[in-house]
mmCIF file of C-alpha atoms in Angstrom:
data_model
loop_
_atom_site.group_PDB
_atom_site.id
_atom_site.type_symbol
_atom_site.label_atom_id
_atom_site.label_comp_id
_atom_site.label_asym_id
_atom_site.label_seq_id
_atom_site.Cartn_x
_atom_site.Cartn_y
_atom_site.Cartn_z
ATOM 1 C CA MET A 120 -20.441 93.482 84.440
ATOM 2 C CA THR A 121 -21.521 89.881 84.536
ATOM 3 C CA HIS A 122 -20.545 87.348 81.858
ATOM 4 C CA ARG A 123 -23.235 85.729 79.669
ATOM 5 C CA ALA A 124 -22.218 82.341 81.023
ATOM 6 C CA GLU A 125 -22.830 83.515 84.512
ATOM 7 C CA THR A 126 -26.508 84.388 83.636
ATOM 8 C CA LEU A 127 -27.304 81.128 82.001
ATOM 9 C CA ARG A 128 -30.038 79.056 83.614
ATOM 10 C CA PRO A 129 -29.017 75.398 84.694
ATOM 11 C CA THR A 130 -31.133 74.116 81.693
ATOM 12 C CA GLU A 131 -30.252 76.630 79.156
ATOM 13 C CA ASP A 132 -27.596 75.874 76.600
ATOM 14 C CA HIS A 133 -24.808 78.296 75.379
ATOM 15 C CA PRO A 134 -25.494 79.694 72.100
ATOM 16 C CA LEU A 135 -22.121 78.396 70.661
ATOM 17 C CA LEU A 136 -23.089 75.003 71.820
ATOM 18 C CA ARG A 137 -26.449 75.225 69.693
ATOM 19 C CA VAL A 138 -24.595 76.528 66.767
ATOM 20 C CA ALA A 139 -22.060 73.769 66.911
ATOM 21 C CA LEU A 140 -24.593 71.175 67.197
ATOM 22 C CA ILE A 141 -26.677 72.414 64.434
ATOM 23 C CA ALA A 142 -23.694 72.745 62.243
ATOM 24 C CA ILE A 143 -22.723 69.110 62.990
ATOM 25 C CA ALA A 144 -26.030 67.962 62.101
ATOM 26 C CA LEU A 145 -26.323 69.827 58.827
ATOM 27 C CA ALA A 146 -22.746 68.638 57.935
ATOM 28 C CA PHE A 147 -23.887 65.046 58.480
ATOM 29 C CA LEU A 148 -27.026 65.458 56.337
ATOM 30 C CA GLY A 149 -25.174 67.094 53.611
ATOM 31 C CA ALA A 150 -22.288 64.598 53.547
ATOM 32 C CA PHE A 151 -24.383 61.340 53.782
ATOM 33 C CA LEU A 152 -27.826 62.248 52.561
ATOM 34 C CA VAL A 153 -27.765 65.403 50.139
ATOM 35 C CA LEU A 154 -24.375 64.677 48.483
ATOM 36 C CA PRO A 155 -25.336 61.155 47.548
ATOM 37 C CA LEU A 156 -28.691 62.283 46.005
ATOM 38 C CA VAL A 157 -27.052 65.114 44.198
ATOM 39 C CA THR A 158 -24.372 62.542 42.776
ATOM 40 C CA VAL A 159 -27.188 60.071 41.704
ATOM 41 C CA PHE A 160 -28.978 62.645 39.574
ATOM 42 C CA HIS A 161 -25.815 64.320 38.474
ATOM 43 C CA GLU A 162 -24.515 61.019 37.012
ATOM 44 C CA ALA A 163 -27.840 59.871 35.678
ATOM 45 C CA PHE A 164 -28.189 63.273 33.608
ATOM 46 C CA SER A 165 -24.443 63.403 32.656
ATOM 47 C CA ASP A 166 -25.308 62.406 29.001
ATOM 48 C CA GLY A 167 -28.499 64.343 28.894
ATOM 49 C CA LEU A 168 -32.230 63.525 29.173
ATOM 50 C CA ALA A 169 -32.154 61.382 26.148
ATOM 51 C CA ALA A 170 -29.749 58.873 27.653
ATOM 52 C CA VAL A 171 -31.812 58.688 30.845
ATOM 53 C CA TRP A 172 -35.012 58.074 28.957
ATOM 54 C CA ALA A 173 -33.397 55.507 26.625
ATOM 55 C CA ALA A 174 -32.187 53.755 29.770
ATOM 56 C CA LEU A 175 -35.756 53.811 31.309
ATOM 57 C CA ARG A 176 -37.308 52.486 28.117
ATOM 58 C CA GLU A 177 -35.153 49.451 27.769
ATOM 59 C CA ALA A 178 -37.002 46.294 28.434
ATOM 60 C CA ASP A 179 -35.041 45.127 31.313
ATOM 61 C CA ALA A 180 -35.359 48.373 33.135
ATOM 62 C CA GLN A 181 -38.993 48.495 32.854
ATOM 63 C CA SER A 182 -39.305 44.823 34.000
ATOM 64 C CA ALA A 183 -37.275 45.603 37.117
ATOM 65 C CA ILE A 184 -39.579 48.808 37.771
ATOM 66 C CA GLY A 185 -42.714 46.774 37.309
ATOM 67 C CA LEU A 186 -41.613 44.028 39.373
ATOM 68 C CA THR A 187 -40.524 46.384 42.312
ATOM 69 C CA LEU A 188 -43.970 48.123 42.272
ATOM 70 C CA ILE A 189 -45.692 44.662 42.069
ATOM 71 C CA THR A 190 -43.879 43.334 44.986
ATOM 72 C CA ALA A 191 -44.500 46.315 47.124
ATOM 73 C CA ALA A 192 -47.996 46.476 46.112
ATOM 74 C CA ILE A 193 -48.488 42.923 47.567
ATOM 75 C CA ALA A 194 -46.169 42.881 50.573
ATOM 76 C CA VAL A 195 -47.291 46.400 52.007
ATOM 77 C CA PRO A 196 -51.018 45.700 52.388
ATOM 78 C CA LEU A 197 -50.327 42.121 53.820
ATOM 79 C CA ASN A 198 -47.732 43.700 56.351
ATOM 80 C CA ALA A 199 -50.282 46.312 57.132
ATOM 81 C CA ALA A 200 -52.963 43.815 58.089
ATOM 82 C CA PHE A 201 -50.444 41.672 60.036
ATOM 83 C CA GLY A 202 -49.209 44.872 61.826
ATOM 84 C CA VAL A 203 -52.808 45.855 62.857
ATOM 85 C CA ALA A 204 -53.744 42.450 63.946
ATOM 86 C CA ALA A 205 -50.382 41.886 66.013
ATOM 87 C CA SER A 206 -50.668 45.328 67.554
ATOM 88 C CA TRP A 207 -54.354 44.618 68.485
ATOM 89 C CA ALA A 208 -53.476 41.329 70.058
ATOM 90 C CA VAL A 209 -50.462 42.731 71.938
ATOM 91 C CA ALA A 210 -51.951 46.039 73.091
ATOM 92 C CA LYS A 211 -55.461 44.768 73.818
ATOM 93 C CA PHE A 212 -55.257 41.159 75.244
ATOM 94 C CA ASP A 213 -53.231 39.260 77.638
ATOM 95 C CA PHE A 214 -52.228 35.693 76.621
ATOM 96 C CA PRO A 215 -49.525 33.099 76.879
ATOM 97 C CA GLY A 216 -46.622 33.767 74.673
ATOM 98 C CA LYS A 217 -47.149 37.490 74.310
ATOM 99 C CA GLY A 218 -43.705 38.404 74.951
ATOM 100 C CA LEU A 219 -42.470 35.831 72.623
ATOM 101 C CA LEU A 220 -44.858 37.377 69.812
ATOM 102 C CA VAL A 221 -43.172 40.817 70.490
ATOM 103 C CA THR A 222 -39.708 39.361 70.226
ATOM 104 C CA LEU A 223 -40.492 37.473 66.914
ATOM 105 C CA ILE A 224 -41.746 40.774 65.537
ATOM 106 C CA ASP A 225 -38.458 42.252 65.877
ATOM 107 C CA LEU A 226 -36.475 39.195 64.474
ATOM 108 C CA PRO A 227 -36.083 40.653 60.990
ATOM 109 C CA PHE A 228 -34.268 43.686 62.621
ATOM 110 C CA SER A 229 -31.487 41.436 64.066
ATOM 111 C CA VAL A 230 -31.273 38.753 61.213
ATOM 112 C CA SER A 231 -29.468 39.554 57.999
ATOM 113 C CA PRO A 232 -31.498 39.761 54.914
ATOM 114 C CA VAL A 233 -29.232 37.519 53.180
ATOM 115 C CA VAL A 234 -29.812 34.864 55.961
ATOM 116 C CA SER A 235 -33.487 35.321 55.551
ATOM 117 C CA GLY A 236 -33.199 34.647 51.853
ATOM 118 C CA LEU A 237 -30.998 31.579 52.391
ATOM 119 C CA ILE A 238 -33.800 30.412 54.629
ATOM 120 C CA TYR A 239 -36.458 30.489 51.963
ATOM 121 C CA VAL A 240 -34.170 28.776 49.599
ATOM 122 C CA LEU A 241 -33.593 26.028 52.219
ATOM 123 C CA VAL A 242 -37.401 25.652 52.555
ATOM 124 C CA PHE A 243 -38.663 26.131 49.049
ATOM 125 C CA GLY A 244 -35.510 25.489 46.769
ATOM 126 C CA LEU A 245 -35.213 22.388 44.600
ATOM 127 C CA GLN A 246 -33.074 20.748 47.096
ATOM 128 C CA GLY A 247 -35.210 22.235 50.130
ATOM 129 C CA TRP A 248 -37.802 20.846 52.472
ATOM 130 C CA PHE A 249 -40.639 21.166 49.921
ATOM 131 C CA GLY A 250 -38.684 21.291 46.884
ATOM 132 C CA ASP A 251 -39.925 17.799 45.455
ATOM 133 C CA TRP A 252 -43.438 18.678 46.076
ATOM 134 C CA LEU A 253 -43.255 21.996 44.579
ATOM 135 C CA ARG A 254 -41.529 20.361 41.441
ATOM 136 C CA GLN A 255 -44.166 17.704 41.175
ATOM 137 C CA HIS A 256 -47.074 20.425 41.243
ATOM 138 C CA ASP A 257 -45.086 22.870 39.134
ATOM 139 C CA VAL A 258 -45.146 25.616 41.649
ATOM 140 C CA LYS A 259 -42.424 27.926 41.445
ATOM 141 C CA ILE A 260 -41.546 30.139 44.551
ATOM 142 C CA ILE A 261 -37.699 30.560 44.414
ATOM 143 C CA PHE A 262 -36.483 32.510 41.413
ATOM 144 C CA ALA A 263 -40.029 33.746 40.952
ATOM 145 C CA LEU A 264 -42.258 36.255 42.010
ATOM 146 C CA PRO A 265 -43.801 34.349 45.083
ATOM 147 C CA GLY A 266 -40.012 34.089 46.590
ATOM 148 C CA ILE A 267 -39.461 37.716 46.000
ATOM 149 C CA VAL A 268 -42.727 38.663 47.710
ATOM 150 C CA LEU A 269 -42.188 36.395 50.734
ATOM 151 C CA ALA A 270 -38.596 37.561 51.302
ATOM 152 C CA THR A 271 -39.751 41.228 51.013
ATOM 153 C CA ILE A 272 -42.603 40.615 53.525
ATOM 154 C CA PHE A 273 -40.191 39.033 55.929
ATOM 155 C CA VAL A 274 -37.804 41.866 56.101
ATOM 156 C CA THR A 275 -40.424 44.585 56.208
ATOM 157 C CA PHE A 276 -43.257 43.127 58.442
ATOM 158 C CA PRO A 277 -41.947 44.700 61.782
ATOM 159 C CA PHE A 278 -42.277 48.334 60.336
ATOM 160 C CA VAL A 279 -46.134 48.675 60.645
ATOM 161 C CA ALA A 280 -46.413 46.524 64.016
ATOM 162 C CA ARG A 281 -43.791 48.407 65.715
ATOM 163 C CA GLU A 282 -45.387 51.807 64.912
ATOM 164 C CA LEU A 283 -48.614 50.601 66.142
ATOM 165 C CA ILE A 284 -47.823 48.626 69.364
ATOM 166 C CA PRO A 285 -46.723 51.473 71.422
ATOM 167 C CA LEU A 286 -49.437 53.698 70.257
ATOM 168 C CA MET A 287 -52.259 51.173 70.897
ATOM 169 C CA THR A 288 -50.670 50.282 74.319
ATOM 170 C CA ASP A 289 -50.696 53.977 75.278
ATOM 171 C CA GLN A 290 -54.156 54.335 74.347
ATOM 172 C CA GLY A 291 -55.554 51.345 76.674
ATOM 173 C CA ARG A 292 -58.629 49.476 76.206
ATOM 174 C CA GLU A 293 -61.200 51.655 77.830
ATOM 175 C CA GLU A 294 -62.652 53.064 74.576
ATOM 176 C CA GLU A 295 -62.923 49.596 72.821
ATOM 177 C CA GLU A 296 -64.644 48.286 76.192
ATOM 178 C CA ALA A 297 -66.969 51.266 76.364
ATOM 179 C CA ALA A 298 -68.053 50.571 72.711
ATOM 180 C CA VAL A 299 -68.531 46.816 73.400
ATOM 181 C CA SER A 300 -70.549 47.471 76.512
ATOM 182 C CA LEU A 301 -72.925 49.598 74.473
ATOM 183 C CA GLY A 302 -73.711 46.761 72.080
ATOM 184 C CA ALA A 303 -70.883 47.630 69.307
ATOM 185 C CA SER A 304 -69.648 44.503 67.322
ATOM 186 C CA GLY A 305 -65.965 43.799 67.114
ATOM 187 C CA TRP A 306 -65.809 45.091 63.541
ATOM 188 C CA SER A 307 -67.838 48.311 64.223
ATOM 189 C CA THR A 308 -65.549 48.968 67.217
ATOM 190 C CA PHE A 309 -62.395 48.597 65.224
ATOM 191 C CA ARG A 310 -63.782 50.664 62.363
ATOM 192 C CA ARG A 311 -65.294 53.537 64.424
ATOM 193 C CA VAL A 312 -62.895 53.487 67.574
ATOM 194 C CA THR A 313 -59.696 51.786 66.985
ATOM 195 C CA LEU A 314 -58.947 52.610 63.476
ATOM 196 C CA PRO A 315 -59.552 56.641 63.925
ATOM 197 C CA ASN A 316 -57.181 56.461 66.668
ATOM 198 C CA ILE A 317 -54.284 54.805 65.028
ATOM 199 C CA LYS A 318 -54.849 56.093 61.456
ATOM 200 C CA TRP A 319 -51.773 58.272 61.580
ATOM 201 C CA GLY A 320 -49.434 55.847 63.185
ATOM 202 C CA LEU A 321 -50.794 53.204 60.560
ATOM 203 C CA LEU A 322 -50.000 55.552 57.692
ATOM 204 C CA TYR A 323 -46.486 56.368 58.953
ATOM 205 C CA GLY A 324 -45.791 52.537 59.243
ATOM 206 C CA VAL A 325 -47.316 51.926 55.836
ATOM 207 C CA LEU A 326 -44.933 54.615 54.229
ATOM 208 C CA LEU A 327 -41.812 53.268 55.951
ATOM 209 C CA CYS A 328 -42.665 49.658 54.856
ATOM 210 C CA ASN A 329 -43.222 50.582 51.326
ATOM 211 C CA ALA A 330 -40.056 52.488 51.236
ATOM 212 C CA ARG A 331 -38.132 49.308 52.543
ATOM 213 C CA ALA A 332 -39.959 47.173 50.393
ATOM 214 C CA MET A 333 -39.089 49.103 47.132
ATOM 215 C CA GLY A 334 -35.290 49.294 48.134
ATOM 216 C CA GLU A 335 -34.800 45.814 49.480
ATOM 217 C CA PHE A 336 -31.505 44.149 48.080
ATOM 218 C CA GLY A 337 -30.099 41.380 50.203
ATOM 219 C CA ALA A 338 -32.999 38.876 50.748
ATOM 220 C CA VAL A 339 -34.338 39.582 47.269
ATOM 221 C CA SER A 340 -30.840 39.069 45.771
ATOM 222 C CA VAL A 341 -30.717 35.544 47.328
ATOM 223 C CA VAL A 342 -34.210 34.197 46.149
ATOM 224 C CA SER A 343 -34.529 36.142 42.775
ATOM 225 C CA GLY A 344 -31.856 34.340 40.890
ATOM 226 C CA HIS A 345 -30.827 37.632 39.147
ATOM 227 C CA ILE A 346 -32.713 36.753 35.953
ATOM 228 C CA ARG A 347 -32.679 39.862 33.816
ATOM 229 C CA GLY A 348 -36.119 40.746 32.558
ATOM 230 C CA LEU A 349 -37.802 38.306 34.796
ATOM 231 C CA THR A 350 -36.773 38.402 38.671
ATOM 232 C CA ASP A 351 -34.595 41.485 38.771
ATOM 233 C CA THR A 352 -36.069 44.215 40.814
ATOM 234 C CA MET A 353 -34.572 47.885 40.677
ATOM 235 C CA PRO A 354 -31.952 47.476 43.264
ATOM 236 C CA LEU A 355 -30.831 44.273 41.652
ATOM 237 C CA HIS A 356 -30.975 45.841 38.111
ATOM 238 C CA ILE A 357 -28.926 48.848 39.186
ATOM 239 C CA GLU A 358 -26.115 46.456 40.633
ATOM 240 C CA ALA A 359 -26.132 44.470 37.287
ATOM 241 C CA LEU A 360 -25.857 47.764 35.109
ATOM 242 C CA TYR A 361 -23.207 48.944 37.407
ATOM 243 C CA ASN A 362 -21.176 45.617 37.155
ATOM 244 C CA ASP A 363 -21.326 45.917 33.309
ATOM 245 C CA TYR A 364 -19.953 49.460 33.366
ATOM 246 C CA GLN A 365 -23.318 50.972 32.108
ATOM 247 C CA TYR A 366 -22.983 53.825 34.711
ATOM 248 C CA VAL A 367 -25.451 56.252 33.069
ATOM 249 C CA ALA A 368 -28.008 53.620 32.831
ATOM 250 C CA ALA A 369 -27.487 52.421 36.293
ATOM 251 C CA PHE A 370 -27.855 55.897 37.791
ATOM 252 C CA ALA A 371 -30.852 56.459 35.624
ATOM 253 C CA VAL A 372 -32.586 53.525 37.340
ATOM 254 C CA ALA A 373 -31.203 54.566 40.578
ATOM 255 C CA SER A 374 -32.634 58.160 40.124
ATOM 256 C CA VAL A 375 -36.047 56.533 39.806
ATOM 257 C CA LEU A 376 -35.618 54.742 42.992
ATOM 258 C CA ALA A 377 -34.529 57.769 44.795
ATOM 259 C CA CYS A 378 -37.608 59.687 43.443
ATOM 260 C CA LEU A 379 -39.745 57.065 44.783
ATOM 261 C CA ALA A 380 -38.037 57.461 48.148
ATOM 262 C CA LEU A 381 -38.393 61.276 47.936
ATOM 263 C CA VAL A 382 -42.111 61.023 47.135
ATOM 264 C CA THR A 383 -42.538 58.958 50.310
ATOM 265 C CA LEU A 384 -40.615 61.483 52.339
ATOM 266 C CA THR A 385 -42.550 64.232 50.856
ATOM 267 C CA LEU A 386 -45.911 62.696 51.555
ATOM 268 C CA LYS A 387 -44.946 62.222 55.133
ATOM 269 C CA SER A 388 -43.900 65.699 55.327
ATOM 270 C CA VAL A 389 -46.968 67.116 53.820
ATOM 271 C CA LEU A 390 -49.183 64.917 56.254
ATOM 272 C CA GLU A 391 -47.218 66.090 59.265
ATOM 273 C CA TRP A 392 -47.581 69.836 58.116
ATOM 274 C CA ARG A 393 -51.461 69.596 57.038
ATOM 275 C CA TYR A 394 -52.488 67.376 60.153
ATOM 276 C CA GLY A 395 -49.601 68.129 62.584
ATOM 277 C CA ASP A 396 -52.143 68.828 65.515
ATOM 278 C CA GLU A 397 -54.086 65.593 65.040
ATOM 279 C CA ILE A 398 -50.922 63.463 64.730
ATOM 280 C CA ALA A 399 -49.521 65.141 67.932
ATOM 281 C CA ALA A 400 -52.870 64.569 69.737
ATOM 282 C CA VAL A 401 -52.717 60.824 68.848
ATOM 283 C CA HIS A 402 -49.176 60.336 69.858
ATOM 284 C CA HIS A 403 -49.780 62.045 73.259
ATOM 285 C CA HIS A 404 -53.082 60.231 73.777
#
């Protein structure tokens, strides 16, 4: 009687190996994803729903939530527009400096968010390059909404472009060239040919960009000034509450941030389930 190991094909894994790999993956997910989320919600509701509601109704908390949503609402569409334009340029055209553009798109992945925030302070701060001009014209960028938006845009702008560049490169230029040869305008070609082909990749990039924009801490921390009720976003407000030993309030706000991340993940999963075939077809174009 032959052993099971002797009948395995060269490309077939042993059942025990599959079980071990699955167990390791589940253990890591439980330890580094599920457990922290459970802890956040457990600590938030440790004093009951009334304490959570009181923490979220507090003026500084509402200001932080509103500022986070406003920042994401500004940064994400701008990054989506940049990502589509940059991807179109890289995938559809050949021009001097193309490689440099791709490298610069990846720059925020290699630069610390804190460093990027310090750069904006150097440029737009009171002692910065444009500090005197901004002060004379009463324009506030650092320690105000514009600086927070700029810092958020910097750390999140690769997400859409990095999702679309490989996709548009794989699709090639044939369909756009055919549309142009038939007399379609540039805008019509984009709307009727390019956009339908990239819509799922674009949506994925937007979801990732939005999640990072709402959770950004380092760059925003530098340019915001930590002014409670004015320039604190949710991550900064959570840190301030935790440092003040207001643990229930800190975890209450953290639970809102976690819920926003879970909504993003759920939306992504629903789209994959509902339009899985179309998404797979686009990625294997």
